Amino acid sequence: MRDDMRGMFGNLRGASEEERQEAFDKLRTAREDAEKSLAKILMPNQLERLKQIQVQQQARGRGGLSFTSGEIADELGLTEAQLEELRNKAEELQTEMQAKVAELRKEADEELVKMLTPEQQAKWKKMVGEPFEMVIERGGPGGFQGGQRGQGGPGGQRGQRGQRGQRGGNDGDI
């Protein structure tokens, strides 16, 4: 099913709004079909638990924005005003979290550099040179609510995901 989804969404970068909507409708249908198949196999309590785990995973991936996704927002009975407030607050919190992570990263780097000898510190300072700030835009169009991702693979275009490596074993292919 995952490969079907990749095929369905792999080439949406230059797609029109109608093509995107059609692809999302196909995704919704595929998800509904999968849920029907699972309902035939799983006990009701297992199906409920699976849905809970799906919501948890979505919350981990999107944070507070998981409230604003269609099914969750509908289930919670959120109004448009609430959705807008949630989106604004989530964006504010995202900015705060990024600042905190940047500060923690800086502190960690400083602590690790202190472990080097003075000579190593001097070499390190020369290796990194003057600070350079790079703006990394996240989330694609419409903010950080999720951007476009392509099929990926080796040498993929910017914004595309690469292939996952094999797990386990050490064949020396590093």
Tab-separated table of C-alpha atoms in Angstrom, residues 10-164:
chain	number	residue	atom	x	y	z
A	10	GLY	CA	5.300	11.057	-6.244
A	11	ASN	CA	4.630	13.441	-9.102
A	12	LEU	CA	2.372	16.060	-7.523
A	13	ARG	CA	5.020	18.784	-7.371
A	14	GLY	CA	3.804	20.461	-10.560
A	15	ALA	CA	0.229	19.194	-10.383
A	16	SER	CA	-2.811	21.418	-10.629
A	17	GLU	CA	-5.185	21.856	-7.704
A	18	GLU	CA	-7.681	19.489	-9.378
A	19	GLU	CA	-4.991	16.821	-9.816
A	20	ARG	CA	-3.969	17.180	-6.193
A	21	GLN	CA	-7.579	16.928	-5.023
A	22	GLU	CA	-8.071	13.833	-7.171
A	23	ALA	CA	-4.960	12.243	-5.648
A	24	PHE	CA	-6.152	13.033	-2.118
A	25	ASP	CA	-9.565	11.577	-2.934
A	26	LYS	CA	-7.826	8.389	-4.108
A	27	LEU	CA	-5.842	8.337	-0.881
A	28	ARG	CA	-9.009	8.736	1.179
A	29	THR	CA	-10.660	5.887	-0.748
A	30	ALA	CA	-7.591	3.659	-0.323
A	31	ARG	CA	-7.514	4.414	3.412
A	32	GLU	CA	-11.229	3.654	3.755
A	33	ASP	CA	-10.756	0.371	1.863
A	34	ALA	CA	-7.845	-0.554	4.133
A	35	GLU	CA	-9.934	0.249	7.216
A	36	LYS	CA	-12.782	-1.944	5.916
A	37	SER	CA	-10.338	-4.795	5.341
A	38	LEU	CA	-8.915	-4.366	8.824
A	39	ALA	CA	-12.416	-4.281	10.325
A	40	LYS	CA	-12.984	-7.777	8.903
A	41	ILE	CA	-9.800	-9.082	10.533
A	42	LEU	CA	-9.482	-7.225	13.828
A	43	MET	CA	-11.706	-7.364	16.861
A	44	PRO	CA	-13.509	-4.063	17.634
A	45	ASN	CA	-11.193	-3.308	20.570
A	46	GLN	CA	-8.146	-3.989	18.366
A	47	LEU	CA	-9.471	-1.677	15.666
A	48	GLU	CA	-10.105	1.044	18.240
A	49	ARG	CA	-6.558	0.626	19.591
A	50	LEU	CA	-5.121	0.816	16.079
A	51	LYS	CA	-6.943	4.107	15.513
A	52	GLN	CA	-5.623	5.428	18.840
A	53	ILE	CA	-2.078	4.540	17.813
A	54	GLN	CA	-2.601	6.244	14.443
A	55	VAL	CA	-3.710	9.431	16.215
A	56	GLN	CA	-0.678	9.218	18.523
A	57	GLN	CA	1.663	8.876	15.549
A	58	GLN	CA	0.032	11.790	13.792
A	59	ALA	CA	0.337	13.877	16.968
A	60	ARG	CA	4.042	13.043	17.223
A	61	GLY	CA	4.613	14.004	13.619
A	62	ARG	CA	2.547	17.174	13.533
A	63	GLY	CA	2.378	18.186	17.178
A	64	GLY	CA	-0.551	20.455	17.950
A	65	LEU	CA	-1.445	20.580	14.286
A	66	SER	CA	-2.822	17.064	14.538
A	67	PHE	CA	-5.948	18.694	15.994
A	68	THR	CA	-6.478	20.490	12.694
A	69	SER	CA	-6.466	17.424	10.445
A	70	GLY	CA	-9.846	16.658	8.898
A	71	GLU	CA	-10.913	13.539	10.768
A	72	ILE	CA	-9.601	14.657	14.145
A	73	ALA	CA	-11.077	18.151	13.821
A	74	ASP	CA	-14.416	16.633	12.805
A	75	GLU	CA	-14.349	14.122	15.664
A	76	LEU	CA	-13.573	16.889	18.161
A	77	GLY	CA	-16.209	19.167	16.640
A	78	LEU	CA	-13.794	22.078	16.161
A	79	THR	CA	-15.123	25.307	14.704
A	80	GLU	CA	-13.301	27.286	12.006
A	81	ALA	CA	-12.417	29.871	14.660
A	82	GLN	CA	-10.879	27.171	16.866
A	83	LEU	CA	-8.973	25.727	13.919
A	84	GLU	CA	-7.524	29.144	13.118
A	85	GLU	CA	-6.551	29.729	16.759
A	86	LEU	CA	-4.930	26.296	16.953
A	87	ARG	CA	-2.966	26.878	13.750
A	88	ASN	CA	-1.736	30.273	14.944
A	89	LYS	CA	-0.754	28.962	18.373
A	90	ALA	CA	0.975	25.919	16.854
A	91	GLU	CA	3.017	28.203	14.592
A	92	GLU	CA	3.988	30.362	17.584
A	93	LEU	CA	4.996	27.288	19.595
A	94	GLN	CA	6.936	25.873	16.652
A	95	THR	CA	9.005	29.063	16.514
A	96	GLU	CA	9.663	28.862	20.264
A	97	MET	CA	10.677	25.202	20.018
A	98	GLN	CA	13.091	25.936	17.178
A	99	ALA	CA	14.743	28.682	19.245
A	100	LYS	CA	15.069	26.352	22.246
A	101	VAL	CA	16.535	23.563	20.120
A	102	ALA	CA	19.039	26.001	18.586
A	103	GLU	CA	20.097	27.148	22.066
A	104	LEU	CA	20.476	23.551	23.307
A	105	ARG	CA	22.517	22.672	20.227
A	106	LYS	CA	24.796	25.671	20.846
A	107	GLU	CA	25.265	24.702	24.505
A	108	ALA	CA	26.035	21.094	23.549
A	109	ASP	CA	28.582	22.200	20.943
A	110	GLU	CA	30.283	24.513	23.450
A	111	GLU	CA	30.422	21.766	26.068
A	112	LEU	CA	31.930	19.291	23.617
A	113	VAL	CA	34.510	21.774	22.325
A	114	LYS	CA	35.641	22.347	25.939
A	115	MET	CA	36.668	18.677	26.017
A	116	LEU	CA	39.260	19.288	23.300
A	117	THR	CA	42.834	20.336	24.014
A	118	PRO	CA	43.682	23.999	23.371
A	119	GLU	CA	45.442	22.977	20.135
A	120	GLN	CA	42.421	20.970	18.996
A	121	GLN	CA	40.129	23.859	19.878
A	122	ALA	CA	42.239	26.205	17.756
A	123	LYS	CA	42.154	23.766	14.828
A	124	TRP	CA	38.404	23.335	15.239
A	125	LYS	CA	37.868	27.087	15.280
A	126	LYS	CA	39.870	27.394	12.059
A	127	MET	CA	37.983	24.475	10.463
A	128	VAL	CA	34.539	26.000	11.073
A	129	GLY	CA	35.506	29.608	10.341
A	130	GLU	CA	33.142	32.521	10.811
A	131	PRO	CA	29.507	31.721	11.651
A	132	PHE	CA	27.207	31.264	8.676
A	133	GLU	CA	23.450	31.315	9.100
A	134	MET	CA	21.455	29.312	6.596
A	135	VAL	CA	17.713	29.714	6.390
A	136	ILE	CA	16.067	26.335	6.021
A	137	GLU	CA	12.461	26.626	4.981
A	138	ARG	CA	10.271	23.865	6.306
A	139	GLY	CA	6.898	22.555	5.396
A	140	GLY	CA	6.520	23.745	1.823
A	141	PRO	CA	3.620	25.877	0.688
A	142	GLY	CA	1.204	27.000	3.369
A	143	GLY	CA	3.554	27.028	6.328
A	144	PHE	CA	4.809	24.068	8.313
A	145	GLN	CA	1.679	21.991	7.941
A	146	GLY	CA	3.403	19.566	5.614
A	147	GLY	CA	5.052	20.193	2.332
A	148	GLN	CA	5.452	18.447	-0.921
A	149	ARG	CA	7.617	15.391	-0.996
A	150	GLY	CA	8.646	13.444	-3.986
A	151	GLN	CA	9.443	9.819	-4.528
A	152	GLY	CA	13.040	10.353	-3.485
A	153	GLY	CA	15.878	8.042	-4.215
A	154	PRO	CA	19.561	8.583	-4.863
A	155	GLY	CA	20.240	11.950	-6.403
A	156	GLY	CA	16.618	12.994	-6.057
A	157	GLN	CA	15.533	16.566	-6.522
A	158	ARG	CA	15.441	19.011	-3.650
A	159	GLY	CA	12.514	18.282	-1.374
A	160	GLN	CA	12.445	14.597	-2.206
A	161	ARG	CA	13.146	11.855	0.251
A	162	GLY	CA	15.983	9.457	-0.250
A	163	GLN	CA	15.776	5.710	-0.029
A	164	ARG	CA	16.076	4.075	3.334
